[in-house]
Amino acid sequence: RMKDDGKNNYNVFKPNPDGGGIERLTLENSIRKALQLGEFELHYQPQVDVLTGEVIGTEALVRWNHPTLGLLPPAKFIPIAEETGLIVSLGEWVLRTACLQHQVWREKGFAPMRVSVNLSSRQFSKHDLIERIEEILRETRIDPRYLELEITESMTMNVDGAIEVLGKLKELGMQLCIDDFGTGYSNLYYLKLFSIDRLKIDRSFVRDIMTDTTDADIVATIIAMAHKLGIGVIAEGVEDRDQLDFLHSHSCHEVQGFYYHRPLPAAQFERLLRKRGAMKTNSQR
Ligand code: C2E
Ligand code: MG
Ligand code: MG
Ligand code: MG
């Protein structure tokens, strides 16, 4: 059973059914222009350790600050960027920007924090992926241990040479997370073989945890398997206390979701870090 939570709905720009035509061409051009004009921005969603309440990481999520349409979520432009290959340039911009932001926060004195970046399948299958990433690591001087790449199950299954690519990414010192885990087809043996650091339980399972016993069983099984394999596990899309309690009682201690925080613009994320830092000092008094 494949879960569909409408992630791939895009309704502002509807590509023509034949995949061609004016609209698509216009959108392709405006994405290209938006990259040049700097209209994209990253929001950062905190990842929280349930046991300590601490922010232990953040996922960088791209938005398009469109001059007339306002702030557009990725569902409105990522599919076209994927189709046209522009996702490669956009993805590099995302990676560079997230690494630079991590460095800025470090320089400001915050404890270094894991930053997760989504990789598209199109990027993943580029022959020069490793070189491009190496270049960004050199350029931004981020300590790669704090950088996590989010890939999907299908990416590991569909790309020739995926094993080599993942091996090289690990050699560069980065962490690897399987995003939307449970929605695709997985070869579980690969989890160990690829040295996957973390599984991210898809939010469609978390959403129905309290109402659908199958989903509850799936989530419990993924957590148990991750623990057994010595792999980290995080749940996304946690929106309420009951879901949190369920995850907690099954020993999933890393969560991300609206219950704690929505994705935040960098300035707001930084304010959150400051507030938390202040809280720490207060509680020590
Ligand atoms: P994802 O990587 O699975 O990201 C998680 C999505 O779930 C985000 O949506 C986030 O805002 C949303 N979310 C987090 N917590 C909750 C919650 O409690 N409830 C609900 N209903 N949603 C929650 P967003 O930012 O719209 O991104 C959607 C997808 O777009 C991402 O799914 C990812 O696949 C893609 N995406 C985002 N940024 C990038 C990027 O820089 N590069 C690539 N290739 N894809 C990206
Ligand atoms: Mg993700
Ligand atoms: Mg996800
Ligand atoms: Mg995803």
Coordinates of C-alpha atoms and ligand atoms in Angstrom, one line a residue:
R1 CA 0.0 0.0 0.0
M2 CA 1.4 3.4 -1.0
K3 CA 0.4 6.3 1.1
D4 CA -0.6 9.6 -0.6
D5 CA -0.7 12.7 1.4
G6 CA -0.9 15.0 -1.5
K7 CA 2.7 16.0 -1.5
N8 CA 2.9 16.2 -5.2
N9 CA -0.1 18.4 -5.8
Y10 CA 0.7 21.6 -7.5
N11 CA -2.1 23.9 -8.3
V12 CA -0.6 27.3 -9.0
F13 CA 1.3 26.2 -12.0
K14 CA -0.5 23.4 -13.7
P15 CA 1.8 21.8 -16.4
N16 CA -0.1 20.8 -19.5
P17 CA -1.0 17.1 -19.6
D18 CA 1.3 16.7 -22.6
G19 CA 4.2 18.0 -20.5
G20 CA 4.9 20.9 -22.9
G21 CA 3.4 24.2 -23.8
I22 CA 3.7 27.8 -22.9
E23 CA 2.9 27.5 -19.1
R24 CA 5.6 25.1 -18.5
L25 CA 8.1 27.0 -20.5
T26 CA 7.2 30.2 -18.7
L27 CA 7.6 28.5 -15.3
E28 CA 10.9 27.0 -16.3
N29 CA 12.2 30.5 -17.3
S30 CA 10.9 32.1 -14.2
I31 CA 12.6 29.5 -12.0
R32 CA 15.8 30.1 -13.8
K33 CA 15.4 33.9 -13.3
A34 CA 14.4 33.5 -9.7
L35 CA 17.7 31.7 -9.1
Q36 CA 19.6 34.6 -10.6
L37 CA 17.6 37.2 -8.7
G38 CA 17.9 35.4 -5.4
E39 CA 14.2 34.8 -4.9
F40 CA 14.6 31.4 -3.2
E41 CA 15.0 31.2 0.6
L42 CA 15.5 28.4 3.1
H43 CA 13.3 27.8 6.1
Y44 CA 14.6 25.7 9.0
Q45 CA 12.5 23.3 10.9
P46 CA 13.8 22.3 14.3
Q47 CA 14.4 18.7 15.2
V48 CA 13.8 18.0 18.8
D49 CA 15.1 15.4 21.3
V50 CA 12.0 14.4 23.2
L51 CA 14.0 13.4 26.3
T52 CA 15.8 16.7 26.8
G53 CA 13.6 19.1 24.8
E54 CA 16.7 20.3 23.0
V55 CA 16.9 21.3 19.4
I56 CA 19.4 18.8 18.0
G57 CA 19.1 19.5 14.3
T58 CA 17.3 21.3 11.6
E59 CA 15.9 20.5 8.2
A60 CA 16.5 23.1 5.5
L61 CA 13.3 23.5 3.4
V62 CA 13.3 25.7 0.3
R63 CA 10.6 28.3 -0.5
W64 CA 10.2 30.6 -3.4
N65 CA 9.6 34.2 -2.4
H66 CA 7.7 35.1 -5.6
P67 CA 7.4 38.8 -6.4
T68 CA 3.6 38.6 -7.1
L69 CA 2.5 35.2 -5.8
G70 CA 4.1 35.4 -2.4
L71 CA 5.9 32.6 -0.5
L72 CA 5.5 29.4 -2.5
P73 CA 6.0 26.0 -1.0
P74 CA 8.2 23.4 -2.7
A75 CA 5.2 21.5 -4.1
K76 CA 4.5 24.4 -6.4
F77 CA 7.8 24.4 -8.1
I78 CA 10.0 21.4 -7.2
P79 CA 8.2 19.0 -9.6
I80 CA 8.9 21.4 -12.6
A81 CA 12.4 22.0 -11.4
E82 CA 12.8 18.2 -11.3
E83 CA 11.4 17.7 -14.8
T84 CA 13.5 20.4 -16.4
G85 CA 16.7 19.6 -14.6
L86 CA 16.8 23.0 -12.9
I87 CA 16.7 21.2 -9.6
V88 CA 20.4 20.5 -10.0
S89 CA 21.3 24.3 -9.8
L90 CA 18.6 24.9 -7.2
G91 CA 19.8 21.9 -5.1
E92 CA 23.3 23.2 -5.2
W93 CA 22.1 26.6 -4.1
V94 CA 20.2 25.0 -1.2
L95 CA 23.2 22.9 -0.1
R96 CA 25.6 25.9 -0.2
T97 CA 23.1 28.2 1.6
A98 CA 22.4 25.6 4.3
C99 CA 26.1 25.0 4.9
L100 CA 26.9 28.8 5.0
Q101 CA 24.0 29.3 7.5
H102 CA 25.4 26.5 9.7
Q103 CA 28.7 28.3 9.7
V104 CA 27.2 31.7 10.5
W105 CA 25.4 30.2 13.5
R106 CA 28.6 28.6 14.6
E107 CA 30.5 31.9 14.3
K108 CA 27.8 33.5 16.4
G109 CA 28.6 31.1 19.2
F110 CA 25.8 28.6 19.0
A111 CA 26.6 25.0 19.6
P112 CA 27.2 23.3 16.2
M113 CA 24.0 21.7 15.0
R114 CA 23.2 19.1 12.4
V115 CA 21.6 20.5 9.3
S116 CA 19.7 18.3 6.9
V117 CA 19.3 18.9 3.2
N118 CA 17.0 17.1 0.8
L119 CA 18.6 15.7 -2.3
S120 CA 16.5 15.2 -5.4
S121 CA 16.8 12.0 -7.5
R122 CA 17.9 14.1 -10.4
Q123 CA 20.8 15.5 -8.4
F124 CA 21.6 12.0 -7.1
S125 CA 22.0 10.6 -10.6
K126 CA 24.3 13.3 -11.8
H127 CA 27.8 11.9 -12.6
D128 CA 29.5 14.8 -10.9
L129 CA 27.5 14.9 -7.7
I130 CA 30.4 14.0 -5.5
E131 CA 32.7 16.6 -7.1
R132 CA 30.0 19.3 -6.7
I133 CA 29.4 18.4 -3.0
E134 CA 33.2 18.3 -2.3
E135 CA 33.4 21.8 -3.9
I136 CA 30.7 23.1 -1.6
L137 CA 32.3 21.5 1.5
R138 CA 35.6 23.2 0.6
E139 CA 34.0 26.5 -0.2
T140 CA 31.9 26.7 3.0
R141 CA 34.4 24.9 5.2
I142 CA 31.5 23.2 7.1
D143 CA 32.5 20.2 9.3
P144 CA 30.8 17.5 7.2
R145 CA 29.8 15.6 10.3
Y146 CA 27.1 18.2 10.9
L147 CA 25.7 17.9 7.4
E148 CA 23.1 15.3 6.7
L149 CA 21.7 14.5 3.2
E150 CA 18.2 13.2 3.0
I151 CA 17.6 10.7 0.2
T152 CA 14.6 8.5 -0.5
E153 CA 14.3 4.7 -0.8
S154 CA 13.7 4.9 -4.6
M155 CA 16.9 6.8 -5.1
T156 CA 18.9 4.0 -3.7
M157 CA 17.0 1.5 -5.8
N158 CA 16.9 3.2 -9.2
V159 CA 20.3 4.7 -9.7
D160 CA 23.1 2.7 -11.2
G161 CA 26.1 2.9 -9.0
A162 CA 24.0 4.1 -6.0
I163 CA 26.2 1.9 -3.7
E164 CA 29.3 3.7 -4.8
V165 CA 27.8 7.1 -4.6
L166 CA 26.5 6.5 -1.0
G167 CA 29.9 5.1 -0.1
K168 CA 31.6 8.2 -1.3
L169 CA 29.2 10.5 0.5
K170 CA 30.0 8.6 3.7
E171 CA 33.7 8.8 3.0
L172 CA 33.3 12.6 2.8
G173 CA 32.1 12.4 6.4
M174 CA 28.5 13.3 6.0
Q175 CA 25.4 11.7 7.5
L176 CA 22.8 10.0 5.4
C177 CA 19.1 9.9 6.2
I178 CA 16.4 8.0 4.4
D179 CA 13.5 10.4 4.1
D180 CA 9.8 9.4 3.9
F181 CA 10.8 6.0 5.1
G182 CA 8.1 3.3 4.7
T183 CA 6.5 4.8 1.6
G184 CA 8.9 3.2 -1.0
Y185 CA 10.4 -0.1 -1.6
S186 CA 13.4 -0.8 0.5
N187 CA 16.1 -3.4 0.4
L188 CA 16.7 -3.6 4.1
Y189 CA 20.1 -5.1 3.5
Y190 CA 21.1 -1.8 1.9
L191 CA 20.6 0.0 5.2
K192 CA 23.6 -1.5 6.7
L193 CA 25.6 -1.8 3.4
F194 CA 25.1 2.0 2.8
S195 CA 25.9 2.9 6.4
I196 CA 22.7 4.8 6.6
D197 CA 22.7 7.0 9.8
R198 CA 19.1 7.6 10.3
L199 CA 15.6 6.6 9.1
K200 CA 12.9 9.3 8.9
I201 CA 9.5 7.9 9.4
D202 CA 7.1 9.4 6.8
R203 CA 4.6 11.8 8.1
S204 CA 1.7 9.9 6.5
F205 CA 2.2 7.1 9.0
V206 CA 2.6 9.5 12.0
R207 CA -0.6 11.3 11.0
D208 CA -2.8 8.2 11.4
I209 CA -0.8 6.7 14.3
M210 CA -3.7 7.0 16.8
T211 CA -6.5 6.0 14.4
D212 CA -5.0 3.3 12.1
T213 CA -3.6 0.3 13.8
T214 CA -1.7 -0.7 10.7
D215 CA 0.1 2.6 10.7
A216 CA 0.8 2.3 14.4
D217 CA 2.2 -1.2 13.8
I218 CA 4.3 0.1 10.9
V219 CA 5.8 2.9 13.0
A220 CA 6.5 0.6 15.9
T221 CA 8.2 -1.8 13.6
I222 CA 10.4 0.8 11.9
I223 CA 11.5 2.1 15.3
A224 CA 12.3 -1.4 16.6
M225 CA 14.2 -2.3 13.4
A226 CA 16.2 0.9 13.5
H227 CA 17.2 0.2 17.1
K228 CA 18.1 -3.4 16.2
L229 CA 20.3 -2.3 13.3
G230 CA 21.9 0.5 15.4
I231 CA 20.5 3.2 13.1
G232 CA 19.0 6.5 14.2
V233 CA 15.3 7.1 13.8
I234 CA 13.3 10.3 13.6
A235 CA 9.6 10.9 13.1
E236 CA 8.3 13.7 11.0
G237 CA 4.9 15.4 11.0
V238 CA 4.3 15.2 14.7
E239 CA 1.4 17.4 15.3
D240 CA -0.1 16.5 18.7
R241 CA 0.6 15.2 22.1
D242 CA -0.9 11.7 21.5
Q243 CA 1.4 11.1 18.6
L244 CA 4.4 12.3 20.6
D245 CA 3.5 10.0 23.5
F246 CA 3.1 7.0 21.1
L247 CA 6.5 7.7 19.6
H248 CA 8.1 8.2 23.0
S249 CA 6.6 5.0 24.4
H250 CA 8.1 3.2 21.5
S251 CA 11.5 4.8 22.1
C252 CA 11.6 7.1 19.1
H253 CA 13.2 10.2 20.7
E254 CA 13.9 12.4 17.7
V255 CA 10.9 14.3 16.3
Q256 CA 10.1 17.0 13.9
G257 CA 6.7 18.5 13.4
F258 CA 4.2 21.3 14.0
Y259 CA 3.7 20.2 17.6
Y260 CA 7.0 21.7 18.4
H261 CA 7.8 24.1 15.5
R262 CA 7.0 24.9 11.9
P263 CA 9.8 25.5 9.5
L264 CA 11.1 29.0 10.4
P265 CA 12.9 31.7 8.5
A266 CA 16.6 31.8 9.5
A267 CA 16.2 34.9 11.7
Q268 CA 13.3 33.3 13.6
F269 CA 15.2 30.0 14.0
E270 CA 18.1 32.0 15.5
R271 CA 15.7 33.8 17.9
L272 CA 14.5 30.4 19.0
L273 CA 18.1 29.2 19.6
R274 CA 18.8 32.4 21.7
K275 CA 15.6 31.9 23.7
R276 CA 16.5 28.3 24.4
G277 CA 20.1 29.3 25.4
A278 CA 18.6 31.9 27.8
M279 CA 16.3 29.3 29.2
K280 CA 19.2 27.1 29.9
T281 CA 21.0 29.8 31.9
N282 CA 17.9 30.6 33.8
S283 CA 17.3 26.9 34.8
Q284 CA 20.9 26.7 36.0
R285 CA 20.4 29.6 38.4
Ligands
C2E1 P1 10.1 16.4 3.2 O1 11.6 16.4 3.0 O2 9.5 15.2 3.7 O3 9.9 17.6 4.3 C1 9.0 17.6 5.3 C2 7.7 18.4 4.9 O4 6.7 18.2 5.9 C3 7.9 19.9 4.8 O5 7.1 20.4 3.8 C4 7.5 20.3 6.2 O6 7.0 21.7 6.3 C5 6.3 19.4 6.4 N1 6.0 19.2 7.8 C6 6.8 19.2 8.9 N2 6.2 19.0 10.0 C7 4.9 18.8 9.7 C8 3.7 18.6 10.5 O7 3.7 18.4 11.7 N3 2.5 18.5 9.8 C9 2.5 18.6 8.4 N4 1.3 18.5 7.8 N5 3.6 18.9 7.7 C10 4.8 19.0 8.3 P2 7.6 21.4 2.7 O8 8.5 22.4 3.3 O9 6.3 21.9 2.0 O10 8.4 20.4 1.7 C11 7.7 19.4 1.0 C12 8.7 18.6 0.3 O11 9.4 19.3 -0.7 C13 9.8 18.0 1.2 O12 9.3 16.9 1.9 C14 10.9 17.6 0.2 O13 10.6 16.4 -0.4 C15 10.7 18.7 -0.8 N6 11.7 19.8 -0.6 C16 11.7 20.8 0.3 N7 12.9 21.5 0.2 C17 13.7 20.8 -0.8 C18 15.0 21.1 -1.3 O14 15.7 22.0 -0.9 N8 15.4 20.2 -2.3 C19 14.6 19.2 -2.7 N9 15.1 18.4 -3.7 N10 13.4 18.9 -2.2 C20 12.9 19.8 -1.2
MG2 MG 13.1 15.8 4.0
MG3 MG 9.8 13.5 4.6
MG4 MG 10.2 13.9 0.8

